[in-house]
Amino acid sequence: MTRRPPEAGPDASTAAEHRDRIAIWRELVVAHDLLMKQFQAELKRDFELSVSEYDALLRLTLAPDNHLQMGEIAGALLFSSGAATKLFDRLCQRGLVERSADPSDRRAVIVTLTKDGSALIRRARLAHGDSIAEKVGPFASAAEQRHVAAFLTRLATPQPATDRHPAG
């Protein structure tokens, strides 16, 4: 009877797949951290914006008529109402947004993107797009980029709960 080496058995294959998945996760986290630090530095250097400020301005840009209730933006950014107030105080002081009472709900505040805010976020979005192309372009062919994008889309899509235990 011939013995197979331990690494050739089904348990070893499962263990190797498990290690590979953990390595993918680790590299994804490291890459995300590095890219977000670079993005944060570029925003601060070139536009005097934080990532949160950029995200708030971007959400306003994408909103109908460039305005939203402050609570909607705070919820989308996962901010408390106090943190959102401080964020919009800074943006108002710079003339990038304006606040007004919501005519349909006096308790709510509407935040509107100003012309200066619109111009700034337009420039920041273009620069960010260029930065992404510079960072991703040299490392992936068009086919690889589509493959990675499809993988990340699947990863970001909520899946039904299973009986499996999460990886450690």
PDB file of C-alpha atoms in Angstrom:
ATOM      1  CA  MET A   1       0.000   0.000   0.000  1.00  0.00           C
ATOM      2  CA  THR A   2       1.359   3.374  -1.012  1.00  0.00           C
ATOM      3  CA  ARG A   3       1.034   6.238   1.422  1.00  0.00           C
ATOM      4  CA  ARG A   4       0.308   9.696   0.187  1.00  0.00           C
ATOM      5  CA  PRO A   5       2.195  12.552   1.772  1.00  0.00           C
ATOM      6  CA  PRO A   6       0.020  14.389   4.317  1.00  0.00           C
ATOM      7  CA  GLU A   7      -0.177  17.551   2.187  1.00  0.00           C
ATOM      8  CA  ALA A   8      -1.753  15.601  -0.682  1.00  0.00           C
ATOM      9  CA  GLY A   9      -4.868  14.531   1.215  1.00  0.00           C
ATOM     10  CA  PRO A  10      -8.258  16.247   1.039  1.00  0.00           C
ATOM     11  CA  ASP A  11      -7.743  17.884   4.439  1.00  0.00           C
ATOM     12  CA  ALA A  12      -4.454  19.380   3.277  1.00  0.00           C
ATOM     13  CA  SER A  13      -6.146  20.747   0.153  1.00  0.00           C
ATOM     14  CA  THR A  14      -8.850  22.332   2.285  1.00  0.00           C
ATOM     15  CA  ALA A  15      -6.223  23.754   4.635  1.00  0.00           C
ATOM     16  CA  ALA A  16      -4.261  25.186   1.691  1.00  0.00           C
ATOM     17  CA  GLU A  17      -7.420  26.805   0.279  1.00  0.00           C
ATOM     18  CA  HIS A  18      -8.153  28.224   3.725  1.00  0.00           C
ATOM     19  CA  ARG A  19      -4.640  29.710   3.955  1.00  0.00           C
ATOM     20  CA  ASP A  20      -4.988  31.142   0.438  1.00  0.00           C
ATOM     21  CA  ARG A  21      -8.294  32.817   1.323  1.00  0.00           C
ATOM     22  CA  ILE A  22      -6.810  34.327   4.458  1.00  0.00           C
ATOM     23  CA  ALA A  23      -3.832  35.589   2.424  1.00  0.00           C
ATOM     24  CA  ILE A  24      -6.207  37.189  -0.106  1.00  0.00           C
ATOM     25  CA  TRP A  25      -8.102  38.877   2.717  1.00  0.00           C
ATOM     26  CA  ARG A  26      -4.903  40.112   4.340  1.00  0.00           C
ATOM     27  CA  GLU A  27      -3.579  41.547   1.063  1.00  0.00           C
ATOM     28  CA  LEU A  28      -6.938  43.180   0.343  1.00  0.00           C
ATOM     29  CA  VAL A  29      -6.894  44.894   3.752  1.00  0.00           C
ATOM     30  CA  VAL A  30      -3.277  46.008   3.335  1.00  0.00           C
ATOM     31  CA  ALA A  31      -3.943  47.345  -0.187  1.00  0.00           C
ATOM     32  CA  HIS A  32      -7.063  49.184   0.983  1.00  0.00           C
ATOM     33  CA  ASP A  33      -5.183  50.750   3.880  1.00  0.00           C
ATOM     34  CA  LEU A  34      -2.303  51.876   1.660  1.00  0.00           C
ATOM     35  CA  LEU A  35      -4.566  53.276  -1.066  1.00  0.00           C
ATOM     36  CA  MET A  36      -6.775  55.135   1.426  1.00  0.00           C
ATOM     37  CA  LYS A  37      -3.718  56.694   3.096  1.00  0.00           C
ATOM     38  CA  GLN A  38      -2.472  57.838  -0.314  1.00  0.00           C
ATOM     39  CA  PHE A  39      -5.937  59.165  -1.231  1.00  0.00           C
ATOM     40  CA  GLN A  40      -6.161  61.014   2.091  1.00  0.00           C
ATOM     41  CA  ALA A  41      -2.729  62.602   1.567  1.00  0.00           C
ATOM     42  CA  GLU A  42      -3.568  63.635  -2.009  1.00  0.00           C
ATOM     43  CA  LEU A  43      -6.893  65.194  -0.958  1.00  0.00           C
ATOM     44  CA  LYS A  44      -5.262  67.110   1.874  1.00  0.00           C
ATOM     45  CA  ARG A  45      -2.310  68.280  -0.215  1.00  0.00           C
ATOM     46  CA  ASP A  46      -4.185  69.230  -3.392  1.00  0.00           C
ATOM     47  CA  PHE A  47      -7.636  70.273  -2.151  1.00  0.00           C
ATOM     48  CA  GLU A  48      -7.431  70.744   1.637  1.00  0.00           C
ATOM     49  CA  LEU A  49     -10.151  68.107   2.048  1.00  0.00           C
ATOM     50  CA  SER A  50     -10.474  65.089   4.299  1.00  0.00           C
ATOM     51  CA  VAL A  51     -11.856  61.833   2.913  1.00  0.00           C
ATOM     52  CA  SER A  52     -15.103  62.469   4.847  1.00  0.00           C
ATOM     53  CA  GLU A  53     -15.424  65.961   3.382  1.00  0.00           C
ATOM     54  CA  TYR A  54     -14.785  64.579  -0.113  1.00  0.00           C
ATOM     55  CA  ASP A  55     -17.410  61.879   0.430  1.00  0.00           C
ATOM     56  CA  ALA A  56     -19.984  64.412   1.697  1.00  0.00           C
ATOM     57  CA  LEU A  57     -19.371  66.719  -1.281  1.00  0.00           C
ATOM     58  CA  LEU A  58     -19.531  63.760  -3.664  1.00  0.00           C
ATOM     59  CA  ARG A  59     -22.888  62.642  -2.235  1.00  0.00           C
ATOM     60  CA  LEU A  60     -24.242  66.159  -2.702  1.00  0.00           C
ATOM     61  CA  THR A  61     -22.949  66.196  -6.293  1.00  0.00           C
ATOM     62  CA  LEU A  62     -24.810  62.981  -7.043  1.00  0.00           C
ATOM     63  CA  ALA A  63     -28.030  64.090  -5.305  1.00  0.00           C
ATOM     64  CA  PRO A  64     -30.952  65.642  -7.170  1.00  0.00           C
ATOM     65  CA  ASP A  65     -30.472  69.430  -7.279  1.00  0.00           C
ATOM     66  CA  ASN A  66     -27.208  68.987  -5.322  1.00  0.00           C
ATOM     67  CA  HIS A  67     -28.893  68.963  -1.919  1.00  0.00           C
ATOM     68  CA  LEU A  68     -29.845  66.467   0.775  1.00  0.00           C
ATOM     69  CA  GLN A  69     -31.041  66.472   4.346  1.00  0.00           C
ATOM     70  CA  MET A  70     -28.088  66.528   6.714  1.00  0.00           C
ATOM     71  CA  GLY A  71     -29.415  63.401   8.428  1.00  0.00           C
ATOM     72  CA  GLU A  72     -29.357  61.480   5.134  1.00  0.00           C
ATOM     73  CA  ILE A  73     -25.726  62.344   4.552  1.00  0.00           C
ATOM     74  CA  ALA A  74     -24.795  61.615   8.173  1.00  0.00           C
ATOM     75  CA  GLY A  75     -26.444  58.189   7.905  1.00  0.00           C
ATOM     76  CA  ALA A  76     -24.708  57.401   4.633  1.00  0.00           C
ATOM     77  CA  LEU A  77     -21.340  58.430   6.096  1.00  0.00           C
ATOM     78  CA  LEU A  78     -22.084  56.503   9.310  1.00  0.00           C
ATOM     79  CA  PHE A  79     -21.650  59.723  11.304  1.00  0.00           C
ATOM     80  CA  SER A  80     -23.460  60.830  14.413  1.00  0.00           C
ATOM     81  CA  SER A  81     -25.500  64.004  14.002  1.00  0.00           C
ATOM     82  CA  GLY A  82     -22.873  65.864  16.064  1.00  0.00           C
ATOM     83  CA  ALA A  83     -20.008  64.705  13.854  1.00  0.00           C
ATOM     84  CA  ALA A  84     -21.993  65.622  10.723  1.00  0.00           C
ATOM     85  CA  THR A  85     -22.678  69.089  12.152  1.00  0.00           C
ATOM     86  CA  LYS A  86     -18.936  69.652  12.704  1.00  0.00           C
ATOM     87  CA  LEU A  87     -18.129  68.399   9.208  1.00  0.00           C
ATOM     88  CA  PHE A  88     -20.685  70.726   7.611  1.00  0.00           C
ATOM     89  CA  ASP A  89     -19.569  73.622   9.814  1.00  0.00           C
ATOM     90  CA  ARG A  90     -16.122  73.314   8.205  1.00  0.00           C
ATOM     91  CA  LEU A  91     -17.554  73.030   4.702  1.00  0.00           C
ATOM     92  CA  CYS A  92     -19.870  76.030   5.294  1.00  0.00           C
ATOM     93  CA  GLN A  93     -16.961  78.130   6.590  1.00  0.00           C
ATOM     94  CA  ARG A  94     -15.102  77.410   3.346  1.00  0.00           C
ATOM     95  CA  GLY A  95     -18.159  78.347   1.262  1.00  0.00           C
ATOM     96  CA  LEU A  96     -18.482  74.844  -0.205  1.00  0.00           C
ATOM     97  CA  VAL A  97     -22.003  74.147   1.105  1.00  0.00           C
ATOM     98  CA  GLU A  98     -24.930  76.095   2.488  1.00  0.00           C
ATOM     99  CA  ARG A  99     -27.419  75.013   5.131  1.00  0.00           C
ATOM    100  CA  SER A 100     -31.097  75.896   5.223  1.00  0.00           C
ATOM    101  CA  ALA A 101     -34.243  74.780   6.975  1.00  0.00           C
ATOM    102  CA  ASP A 102     -36.198  72.033   5.245  1.00  0.00           C
ATOM    103  CA  PRO A 103     -39.542  73.594   4.260  1.00  0.00           C
ATOM    104  CA  SER A 104     -41.298  70.227   4.588  1.00  0.00           C
ATOM    105  CA  ASP A 105     -39.776  69.352   8.001  1.00  0.00           C
ATOM    106  CA  ARG A 106     -38.724  72.226  10.232  1.00  0.00           C
ATOM    107  CA  ARG A 107     -36.622  69.885  12.383  1.00  0.00           C
ATOM    108  CA  ALA A 108     -34.447  68.912   9.416  1.00  0.00           C
ATOM    109  CA  VAL A 109     -31.595  70.817   7.792  1.00  0.00           C
ATOM    110  CA  ILE A 110     -30.960  70.826   4.061  1.00  0.00           C
ATOM    111  CA  VAL A 111     -27.345  70.973   2.880  1.00  0.00           C
ATOM    112  CA  THR A 112     -26.755  72.344  -0.626  1.00  0.00           C
ATOM    113  CA  LEU A 113     -23.577  72.317  -2.665  1.00  0.00           C
ATOM    114  CA  THR A 114     -22.439  75.815  -3.691  1.00  0.00           C
ATOM    115  CA  LYS A 115     -20.795  76.743  -7.000  1.00  0.00           C
ATOM    116  CA  ASP A 116     -17.408  76.777  -5.245  1.00  0.00           C
ATOM    117  CA  GLY A 117     -18.139  73.372  -3.725  1.00  0.00           C
ATOM    118  CA  SER A 118     -19.208  72.005  -7.087  1.00  0.00           C
ATOM    119  CA  ALA A 119     -16.041  73.305  -8.762  1.00  0.00           C
ATOM    120  CA  LEU A 120     -13.813  71.873  -6.015  1.00  0.00           C
ATOM    121  CA  ILE A 121     -15.383  68.410  -6.023  1.00  0.00           C
ATOM    122  CA  ARG A 122     -15.255  68.330  -9.843  1.00  0.00           C
ATOM    123  CA  ARG A 123     -11.484  68.986  -9.746  1.00  0.00           C
ATOM    124  CA  ALA A 124     -10.983  66.515  -6.886  1.00  0.00           C
ATOM    125  CA  ARG A 125     -12.927  63.790  -8.721  1.00  0.00           C
ATOM    126  CA  LEU A 126     -10.862  64.277 -11.877  1.00  0.00           C
ATOM    127  CA  ALA A 127      -7.614  64.172  -9.909  1.00  0.00           C
ATOM    128  CA  HIS A 128      -8.793  61.071  -8.038  1.00  0.00           C
ATOM    129  CA  GLY A 129      -9.656  59.357 -11.324  1.00  0.00           C
ATOM    130  CA  ASP A 130      -6.188  60.152 -12.654  1.00  0.00           C
ATOM    131  CA  SER A 131      -4.643  58.846  -9.437  1.00  0.00           C
ATOM    132  CA  ILE A 132      -6.586  55.585  -9.693  1.00  0.00           C
ATOM    133  CA  ALA A 133      -5.491  55.123 -13.317  1.00  0.00           C
ATOM    134  CA  GLU A 134      -1.882  55.771 -12.292  1.00  0.00           C
ATOM    135  CA  LYS A 135      -2.030  53.258  -9.437  1.00  0.00           C
ATOM    136  CA  VAL A 136      -3.987  50.474 -11.153  1.00  0.00           C
ATOM    137  CA  GLY A 137      -2.929  50.871 -14.785  1.00  0.00           C
ATOM    138  CA  PRO A 138       0.656  49.605 -14.557  1.00  0.00           C
ATOM    139  CA  PHE A 139      -0.331  46.499 -12.596  1.00  0.00           C
ATOM    140  CA  ALA A 140      -3.251  45.109 -14.525  1.00  0.00           C
ATOM    141  CA  SER A 141      -4.289  44.540 -18.111  1.00  0.00           C
ATOM    142  CA  ALA A 142      -7.826  45.482 -19.127  1.00  0.00           C
ATOM    143  CA  ALA A 143      -8.865  41.824 -18.744  1.00  0.00           C
ATOM    144  CA  GLU A 144      -7.298  41.618 -15.269  1.00  0.00           C
ATOM    145  CA  GLN A 145      -9.014  44.850 -14.256  1.00  0.00           C
ATOM    146  CA  ARG A 146     -12.401  43.428 -15.322  1.00  0.00           C
ATOM    147  CA  HIS A 147     -11.664  40.193 -13.423  1.00  0.00           C
ATOM    148  CA  VAL A 148     -10.657  42.048 -10.236  1.00  0.00           C
ATOM    149  CA  ALA A 149     -13.667  44.383 -10.531  1.00  0.00           C
ATOM    150  CA  ALA A 150     -16.007  41.389 -10.874  1.00  0.00           C
ATOM    151  CA  PHE A 151     -14.402  39.688  -7.863  1.00  0.00           C
ATOM    152  CA  LEU A 152     -14.675  42.821  -5.709  1.00  0.00           C
ATOM    153  CA  THR A 153     -18.284  43.350  -6.783  1.00  0.00           C
ATOM    154  CA  ARG A 154     -19.142  39.794  -5.690  1.00  0.00           C
ATOM    155  CA  LEU A 155     -17.223  40.325  -2.454  1.00  0.00           C
ATOM    156  CA  ALA A 156     -19.148  43.550  -1.741  1.00  0.00           C
ATOM    157  CA  THR A 157     -22.541  41.963  -2.487  1.00  0.00           C
ATOM    158  CA  PRO A 158     -24.279  40.778   0.689  1.00  0.00           C
ATOM    159  CA  GLN A 159     -24.664  37.021   0.773  1.00  0.00           C
ATOM    160  CA  PRO A 160     -27.281  35.029   2.669  1.00  0.00           C
ATOM    161  CA  ALA A 161     -26.091  33.754   6.026  1.00  0.00           C
ATOM    162  CA  THR A 162     -24.717  30.228   6.144  1.00  0.00           C
ATOM    163  CA  ASP A 163     -24.081  27.774   8.929  1.00  0.00           C
ATOM    164  CA  ARG A 164     -20.323  28.041   8.396  1.00  0.00           C
ATOM    165  CA  HIS A 165     -18.173  29.677  11.019  1.00  0.00           C
ATOM    166  CA  PRO A 166     -16.273  32.797  10.003  1.00  0.00           C
ATOM    167  CA  ALA A 167     -12.535  32.524   9.387  1.00  0.00           C
ATOM    168  CA  GLY A 168     -10.287  33.486  12.248  1.00  0.00           C
TER     169      GLY A 168
END
